[in-house]
mmCIF file of C-alpha atoms and ligand atoms in Angstrom:
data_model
loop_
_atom_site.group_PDB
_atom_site.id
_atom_site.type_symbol
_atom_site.label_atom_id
_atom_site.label_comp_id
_atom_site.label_asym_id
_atom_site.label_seq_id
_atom_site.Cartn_x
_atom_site.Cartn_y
_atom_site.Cartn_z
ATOM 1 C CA UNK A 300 0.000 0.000 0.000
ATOM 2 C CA UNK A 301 1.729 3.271 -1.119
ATOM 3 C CA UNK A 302 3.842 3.760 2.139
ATOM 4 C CA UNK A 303 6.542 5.309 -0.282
ATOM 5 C CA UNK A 304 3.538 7.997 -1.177
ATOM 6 C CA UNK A 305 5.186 11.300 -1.798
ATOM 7 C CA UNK A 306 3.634 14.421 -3.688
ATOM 8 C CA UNK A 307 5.636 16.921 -4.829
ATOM 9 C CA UNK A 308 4.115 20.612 -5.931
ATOM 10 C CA UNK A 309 5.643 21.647 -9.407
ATOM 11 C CA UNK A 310 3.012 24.468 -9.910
ATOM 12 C CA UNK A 311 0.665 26.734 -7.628
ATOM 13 C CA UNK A 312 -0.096 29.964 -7.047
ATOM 14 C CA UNK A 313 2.205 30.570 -4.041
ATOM 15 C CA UNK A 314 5.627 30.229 -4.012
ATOM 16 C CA UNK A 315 7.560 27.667 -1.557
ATOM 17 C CA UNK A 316 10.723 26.952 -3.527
ATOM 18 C CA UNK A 317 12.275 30.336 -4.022
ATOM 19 C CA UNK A 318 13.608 29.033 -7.313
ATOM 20 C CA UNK A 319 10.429 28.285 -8.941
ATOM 21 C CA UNK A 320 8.410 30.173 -10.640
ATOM 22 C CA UNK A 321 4.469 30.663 -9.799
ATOM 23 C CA UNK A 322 1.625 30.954 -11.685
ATOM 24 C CA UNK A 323 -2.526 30.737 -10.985
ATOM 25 C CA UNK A 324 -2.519 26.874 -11.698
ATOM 26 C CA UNK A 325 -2.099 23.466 -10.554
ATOM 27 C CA UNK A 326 0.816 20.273 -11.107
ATOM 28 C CA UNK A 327 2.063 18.050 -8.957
ATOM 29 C CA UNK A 328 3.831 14.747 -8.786
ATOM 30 C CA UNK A 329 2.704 11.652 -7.440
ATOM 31 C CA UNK A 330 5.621 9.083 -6.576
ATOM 32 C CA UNK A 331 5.635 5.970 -4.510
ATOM 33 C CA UNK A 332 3.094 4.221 -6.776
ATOM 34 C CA UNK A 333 3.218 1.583 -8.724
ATOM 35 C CA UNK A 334 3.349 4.443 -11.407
ATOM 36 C CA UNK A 335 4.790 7.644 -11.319
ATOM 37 C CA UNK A 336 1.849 10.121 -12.136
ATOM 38 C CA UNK A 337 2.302 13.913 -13.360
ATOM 39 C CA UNK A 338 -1.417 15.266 -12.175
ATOM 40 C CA UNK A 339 -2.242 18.181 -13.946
ATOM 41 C CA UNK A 340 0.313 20.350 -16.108
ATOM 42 C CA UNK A 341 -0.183 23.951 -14.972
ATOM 43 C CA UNK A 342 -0.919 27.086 -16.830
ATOM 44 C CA UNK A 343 1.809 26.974 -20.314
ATOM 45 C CA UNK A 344 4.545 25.381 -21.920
ATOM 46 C CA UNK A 345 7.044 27.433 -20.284
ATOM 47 C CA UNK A 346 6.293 26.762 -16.417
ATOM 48 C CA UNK A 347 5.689 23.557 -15.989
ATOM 49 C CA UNK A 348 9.051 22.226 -17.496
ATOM 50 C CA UNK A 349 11.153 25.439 -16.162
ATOM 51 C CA UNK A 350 9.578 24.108 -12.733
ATOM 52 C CA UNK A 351 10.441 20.137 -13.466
ATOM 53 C CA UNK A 352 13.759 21.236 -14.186
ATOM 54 C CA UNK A 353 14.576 23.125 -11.280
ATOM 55 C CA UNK A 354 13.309 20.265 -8.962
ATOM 56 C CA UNK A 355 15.187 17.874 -11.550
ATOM 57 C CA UNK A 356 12.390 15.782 -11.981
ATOM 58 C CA UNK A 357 12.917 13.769 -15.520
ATOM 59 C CA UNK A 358 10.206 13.864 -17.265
ATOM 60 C CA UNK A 359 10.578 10.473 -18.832
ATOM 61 C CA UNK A 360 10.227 8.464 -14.924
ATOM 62 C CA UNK A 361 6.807 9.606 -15.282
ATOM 63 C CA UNK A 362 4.204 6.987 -16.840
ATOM 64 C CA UNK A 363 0.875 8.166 -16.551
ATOM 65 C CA UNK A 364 -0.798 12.013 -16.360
ATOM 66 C CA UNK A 365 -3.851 12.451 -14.968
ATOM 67 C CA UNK A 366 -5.791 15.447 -16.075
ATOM 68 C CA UNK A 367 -8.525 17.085 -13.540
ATOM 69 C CA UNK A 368 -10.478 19.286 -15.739
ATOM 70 C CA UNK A 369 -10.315 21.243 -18.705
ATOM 71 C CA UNK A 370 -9.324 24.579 -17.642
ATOM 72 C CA UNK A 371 -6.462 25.776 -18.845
ATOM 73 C CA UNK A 372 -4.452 26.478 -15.886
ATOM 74 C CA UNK A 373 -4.375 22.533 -15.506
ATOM 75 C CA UNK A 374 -3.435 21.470 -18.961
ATOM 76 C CA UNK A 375 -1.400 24.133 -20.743
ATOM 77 C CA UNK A 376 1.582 22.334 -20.035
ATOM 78 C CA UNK A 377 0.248 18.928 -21.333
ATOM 79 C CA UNK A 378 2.164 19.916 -24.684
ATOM 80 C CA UNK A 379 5.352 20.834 -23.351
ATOM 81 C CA UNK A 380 5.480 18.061 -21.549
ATOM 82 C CA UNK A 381 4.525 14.990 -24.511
ATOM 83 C CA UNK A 382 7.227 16.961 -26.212
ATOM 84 C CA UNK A 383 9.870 15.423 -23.822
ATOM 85 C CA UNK A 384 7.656 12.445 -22.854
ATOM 86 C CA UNK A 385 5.066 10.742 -24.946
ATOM 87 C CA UNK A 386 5.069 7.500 -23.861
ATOM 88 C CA UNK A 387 2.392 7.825 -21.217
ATOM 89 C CA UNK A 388 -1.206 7.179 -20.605
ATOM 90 C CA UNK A 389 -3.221 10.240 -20.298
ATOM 91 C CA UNK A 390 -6.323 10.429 -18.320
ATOM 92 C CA UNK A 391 -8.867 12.712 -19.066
ATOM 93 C CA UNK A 392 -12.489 12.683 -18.339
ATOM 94 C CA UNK A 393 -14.407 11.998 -21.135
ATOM 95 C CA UNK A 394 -15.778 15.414 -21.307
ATOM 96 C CA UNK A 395 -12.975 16.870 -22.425
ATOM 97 C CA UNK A 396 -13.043 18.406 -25.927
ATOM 98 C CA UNK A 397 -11.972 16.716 -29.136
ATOM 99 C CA UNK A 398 -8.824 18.993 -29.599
ATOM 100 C CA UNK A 399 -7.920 18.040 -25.896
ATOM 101 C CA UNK A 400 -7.822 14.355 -26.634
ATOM 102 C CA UNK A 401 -6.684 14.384 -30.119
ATOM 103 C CA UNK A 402 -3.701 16.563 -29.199
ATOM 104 C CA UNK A 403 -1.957 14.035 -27.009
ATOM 105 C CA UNK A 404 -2.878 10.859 -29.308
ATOM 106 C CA UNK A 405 -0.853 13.062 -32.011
ATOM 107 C CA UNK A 406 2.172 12.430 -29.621
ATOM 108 C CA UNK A 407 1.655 9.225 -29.527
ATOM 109 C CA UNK A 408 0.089 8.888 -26.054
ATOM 110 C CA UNK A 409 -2.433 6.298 -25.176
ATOM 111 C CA UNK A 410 -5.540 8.649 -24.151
ATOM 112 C CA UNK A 411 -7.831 7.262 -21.477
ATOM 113 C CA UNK A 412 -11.651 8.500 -21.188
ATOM 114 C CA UNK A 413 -12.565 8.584 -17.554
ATOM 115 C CA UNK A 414 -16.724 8.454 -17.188
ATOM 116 C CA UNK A 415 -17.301 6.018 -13.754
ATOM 117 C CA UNK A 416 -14.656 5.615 -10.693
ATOM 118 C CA UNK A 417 -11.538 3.761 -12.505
ATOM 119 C CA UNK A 418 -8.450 2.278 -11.189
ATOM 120 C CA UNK A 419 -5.323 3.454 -12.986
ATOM 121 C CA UNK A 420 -2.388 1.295 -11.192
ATOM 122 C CA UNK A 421 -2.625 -0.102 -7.549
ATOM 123 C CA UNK A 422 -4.088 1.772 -4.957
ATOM 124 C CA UNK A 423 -4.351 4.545 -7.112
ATOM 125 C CA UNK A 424 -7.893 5.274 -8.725
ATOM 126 C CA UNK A 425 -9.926 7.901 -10.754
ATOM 127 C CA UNK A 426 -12.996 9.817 -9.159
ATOM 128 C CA UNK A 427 -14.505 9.837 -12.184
ATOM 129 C CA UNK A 428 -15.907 12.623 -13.877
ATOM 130 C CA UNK A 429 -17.833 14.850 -11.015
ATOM 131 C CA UNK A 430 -20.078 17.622 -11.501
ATOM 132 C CA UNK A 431 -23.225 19.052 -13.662
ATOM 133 C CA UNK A 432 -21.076 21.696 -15.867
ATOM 134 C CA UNK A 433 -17.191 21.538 -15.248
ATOM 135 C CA UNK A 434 -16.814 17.615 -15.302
ATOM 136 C CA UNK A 435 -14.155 17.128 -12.680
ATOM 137 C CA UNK A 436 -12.033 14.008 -12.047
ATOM 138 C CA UNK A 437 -10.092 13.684 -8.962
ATOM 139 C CA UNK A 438 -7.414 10.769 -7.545
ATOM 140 C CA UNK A 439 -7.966 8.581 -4.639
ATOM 141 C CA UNK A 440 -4.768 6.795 -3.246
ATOM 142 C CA UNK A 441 -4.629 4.277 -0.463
ATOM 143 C CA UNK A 442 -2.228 4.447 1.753
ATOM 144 C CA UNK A 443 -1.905 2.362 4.881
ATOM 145 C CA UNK A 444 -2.909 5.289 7.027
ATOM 146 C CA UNK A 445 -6.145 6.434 5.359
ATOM 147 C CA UNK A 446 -7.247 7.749 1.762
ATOM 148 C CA UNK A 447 -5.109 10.604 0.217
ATOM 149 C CA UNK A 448 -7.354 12.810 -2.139
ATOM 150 C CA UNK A 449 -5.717 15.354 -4.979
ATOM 151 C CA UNK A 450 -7.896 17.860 -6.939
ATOM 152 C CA UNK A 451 -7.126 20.357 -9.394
ATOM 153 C CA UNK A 452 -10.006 22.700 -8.318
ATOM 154 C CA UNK A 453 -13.217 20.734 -6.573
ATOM 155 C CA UNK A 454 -15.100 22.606 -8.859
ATOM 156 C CA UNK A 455 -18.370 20.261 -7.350
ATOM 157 C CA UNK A 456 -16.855 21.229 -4.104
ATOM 158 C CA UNK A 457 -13.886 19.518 -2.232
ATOM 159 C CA UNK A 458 -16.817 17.885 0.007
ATOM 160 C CA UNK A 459 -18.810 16.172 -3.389
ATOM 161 C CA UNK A 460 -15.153 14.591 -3.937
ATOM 162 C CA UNK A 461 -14.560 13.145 -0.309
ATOM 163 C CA UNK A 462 -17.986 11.610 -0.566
ATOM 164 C CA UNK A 463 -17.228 10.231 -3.448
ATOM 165 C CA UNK A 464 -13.736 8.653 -2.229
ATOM 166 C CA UNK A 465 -15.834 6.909 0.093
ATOM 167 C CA UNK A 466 -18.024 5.707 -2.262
ATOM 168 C CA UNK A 467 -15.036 4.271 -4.442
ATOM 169 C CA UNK A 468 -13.680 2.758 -0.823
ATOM 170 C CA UNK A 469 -17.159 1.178 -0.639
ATOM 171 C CA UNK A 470 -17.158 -0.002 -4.223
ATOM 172 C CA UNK A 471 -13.943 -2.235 -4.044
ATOM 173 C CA UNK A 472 -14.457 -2.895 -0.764
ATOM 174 C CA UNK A 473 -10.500 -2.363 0.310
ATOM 175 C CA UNK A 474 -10.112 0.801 0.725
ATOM 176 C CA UNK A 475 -10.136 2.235 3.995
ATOM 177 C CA UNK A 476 -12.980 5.323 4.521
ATOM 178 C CA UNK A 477 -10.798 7.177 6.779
ATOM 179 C CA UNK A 478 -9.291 10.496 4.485
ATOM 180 C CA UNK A 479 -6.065 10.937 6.021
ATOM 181 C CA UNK A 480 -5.277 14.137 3.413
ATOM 182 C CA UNK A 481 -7.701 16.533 1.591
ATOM 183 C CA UNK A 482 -5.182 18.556 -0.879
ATOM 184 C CA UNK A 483 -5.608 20.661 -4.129
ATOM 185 C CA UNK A 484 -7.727 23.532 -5.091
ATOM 186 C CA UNK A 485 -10.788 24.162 -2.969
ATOM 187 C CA UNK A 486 -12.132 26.495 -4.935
ATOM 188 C CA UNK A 487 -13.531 29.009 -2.643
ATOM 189 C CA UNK A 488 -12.032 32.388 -3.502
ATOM 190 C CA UNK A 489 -15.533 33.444 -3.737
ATOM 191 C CA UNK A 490 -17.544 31.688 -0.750
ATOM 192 C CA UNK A 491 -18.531 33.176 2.342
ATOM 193 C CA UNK A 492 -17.312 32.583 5.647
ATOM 194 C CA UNK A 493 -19.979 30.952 7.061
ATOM 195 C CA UNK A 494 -20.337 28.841 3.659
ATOM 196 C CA UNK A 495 -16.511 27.691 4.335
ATOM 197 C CA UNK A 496 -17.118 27.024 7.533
ATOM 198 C CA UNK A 497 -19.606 24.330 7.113
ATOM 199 C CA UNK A 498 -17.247 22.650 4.539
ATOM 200 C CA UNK A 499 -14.913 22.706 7.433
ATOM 201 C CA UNK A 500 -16.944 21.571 9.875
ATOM 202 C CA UNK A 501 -17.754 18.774 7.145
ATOM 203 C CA UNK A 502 -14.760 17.634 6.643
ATOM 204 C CA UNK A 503 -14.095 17.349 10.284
ATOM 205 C CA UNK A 504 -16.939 15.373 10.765
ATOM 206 C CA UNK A 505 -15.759 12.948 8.000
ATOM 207 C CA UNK A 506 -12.371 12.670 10.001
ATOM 208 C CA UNK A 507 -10.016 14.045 7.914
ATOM 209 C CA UNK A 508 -6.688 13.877 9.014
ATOM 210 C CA UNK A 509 -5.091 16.644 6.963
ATOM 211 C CA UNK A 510 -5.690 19.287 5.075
ATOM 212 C CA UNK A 511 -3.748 20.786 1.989
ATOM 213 C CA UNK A 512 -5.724 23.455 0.263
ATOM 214 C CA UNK A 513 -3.536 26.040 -2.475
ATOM 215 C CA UNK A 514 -4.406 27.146 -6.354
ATOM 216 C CA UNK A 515 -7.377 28.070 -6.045
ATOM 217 C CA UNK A 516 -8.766 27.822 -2.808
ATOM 218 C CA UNK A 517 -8.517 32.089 -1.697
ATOM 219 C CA UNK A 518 -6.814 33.891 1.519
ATOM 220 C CA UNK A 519 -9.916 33.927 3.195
ATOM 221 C CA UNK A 520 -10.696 29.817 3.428
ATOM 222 C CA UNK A 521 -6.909 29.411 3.966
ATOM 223 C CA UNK A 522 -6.783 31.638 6.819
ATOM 224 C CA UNK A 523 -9.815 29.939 7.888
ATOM 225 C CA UNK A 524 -8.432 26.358 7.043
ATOM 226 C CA UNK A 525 -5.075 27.338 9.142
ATOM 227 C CA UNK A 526 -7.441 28.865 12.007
ATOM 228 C CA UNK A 527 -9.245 25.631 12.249
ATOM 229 C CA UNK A 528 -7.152 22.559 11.742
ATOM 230 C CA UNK A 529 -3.346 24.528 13.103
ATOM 231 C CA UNK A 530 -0.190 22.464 11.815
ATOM 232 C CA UNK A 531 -2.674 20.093 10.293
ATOM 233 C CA UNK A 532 -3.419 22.197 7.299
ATOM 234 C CA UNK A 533 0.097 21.607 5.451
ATOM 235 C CA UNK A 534 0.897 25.213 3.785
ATOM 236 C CA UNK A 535 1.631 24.385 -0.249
ATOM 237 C CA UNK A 536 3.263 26.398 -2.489
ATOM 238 C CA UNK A 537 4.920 25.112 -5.431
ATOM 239 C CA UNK A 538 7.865 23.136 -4.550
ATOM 240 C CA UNK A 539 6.440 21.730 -1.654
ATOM 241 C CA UNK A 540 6.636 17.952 -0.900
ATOM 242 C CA UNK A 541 4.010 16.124 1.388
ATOM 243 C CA UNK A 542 5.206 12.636 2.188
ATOM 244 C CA UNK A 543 3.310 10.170 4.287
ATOM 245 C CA UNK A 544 6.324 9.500 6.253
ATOM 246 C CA UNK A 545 6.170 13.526 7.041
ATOM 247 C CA UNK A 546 2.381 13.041 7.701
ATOM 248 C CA UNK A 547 3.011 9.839 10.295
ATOM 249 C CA UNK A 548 5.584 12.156 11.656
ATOM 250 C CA UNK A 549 3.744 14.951 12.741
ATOM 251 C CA UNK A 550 0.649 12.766 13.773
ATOM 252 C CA UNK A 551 2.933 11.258 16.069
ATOM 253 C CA UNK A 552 3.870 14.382 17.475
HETATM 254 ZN ZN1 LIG B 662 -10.809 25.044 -12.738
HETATM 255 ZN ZN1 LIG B 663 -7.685 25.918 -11.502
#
């Protein structure tokens, strides 16, 4: 069970590597898996392989990218980075438009259409496409120590997604319901207090362990966020890296 998990932020909009550059968008890196997944590719062609190279990640360890959603500030680097990698499978949810699915098969790269909960490689699994306009797919790892949710920007809300990593835990029947991390874009730059308060309170209820919000989550929930759950809302900017081994660490402590 992914006890090697480690994420590491290659785009956001806050800075945590004084090297990198920032941007409004989302990338990270998933290692520690049975594949090595780039999820999401940032804003353009320029940042997210600047970025890679700075943290000397090689593109070509990395087997599978998992797109979250159309917007652009998740997949403008997807070109940039088939041009140093094609062989990969891309996951997309089958929303996506034509140009967004041709454009990587022109590399070369086996394109996969996400519509229901998937599993990609062990203990690793697809979301599935979530929401009514912005279809949304978000990953779902297993780790010994509870689920580990990433999404580009819970556009159906970061609460839709949780419930539905417990439905996935319910549908193979192995993994555990416990969320031990909640990280990605929260989307609530625009959302009242009282209205990200209850999606705290939520997630509390649903025993989340940790907390990572960034992109696009807004000041205002992460002061909130920070208020509420102290050192166990992780503070992401890009360059960051979350291991579970950090995460057992300062549960421990
Ligand atoms: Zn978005
Ligand atoms: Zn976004």
């Amino acid at each position: 069970m992914a006890s090697q998990l480690k994420i590491t932020v290659i785009c956001d909009n806050r800075k945590y590597d004084r090297q990198l550059e920032i941007a409004w968008g989302f990338a990270c890196l998933i290692q520690g898996l049975e594949k090595t997944i780039l999820f999401d590719t940032g804003p353009d062609h320029r940042l997210l392989v600047n970025n890679m190279a700075k943290l000397a990640i090689d593109a070509n360890t990395i087997d599978t990218v998992f797109l979250s959603h159309l917007h652009r500030d998740h997949t403008g680097g997807l070109d940039s980075f088939l041009q140093k990698n094609s062989d990969v499978e891309v996951y997309v949810p089958q929303s996506f438009p034509k140009r967004l699915k041709d454009e990587p098969r022109a590399y070369g790269a086996k394109v996969v259409e996400v519509t229901e909960p998937l599993n990609i490689c062990e203990d690793a699994y697809s979301t599935g496409q979530v929401g009514k306009f912005i279809k949304e797919q978000s990953l779902v790892i297993r780790t010994d120590e509870g689920l580990v949710i990433v999404a580009g920007c819970a556009h159906a809300g970061i609460i839709k997604v949780a419930k539905v990593a417990g439905v996935l835990h319910t549908v193979n029947g192995l993994l555990t319901g416990k969320i031990l991390l909640a990280m990605g874009g929260f989307h609530l730059e625009w959302a009242t207090k009282s209205a990200i308060r209850k999606i705290i309170s939520a997630l509390e209820r649903s025993g989340v362990g940790f907390v990572a919000p960034c992109h696009c989550t807004g000041e205002k929930a992460l002061g909130l966020f920070k208020e509420h759950f102290g050192n166990n809302c992780l503070s992401i900017g890009a360059g960051k890296t979350v291991s579970l081994d950090d995460l057992r660490q300062s549960a421990d402590s």
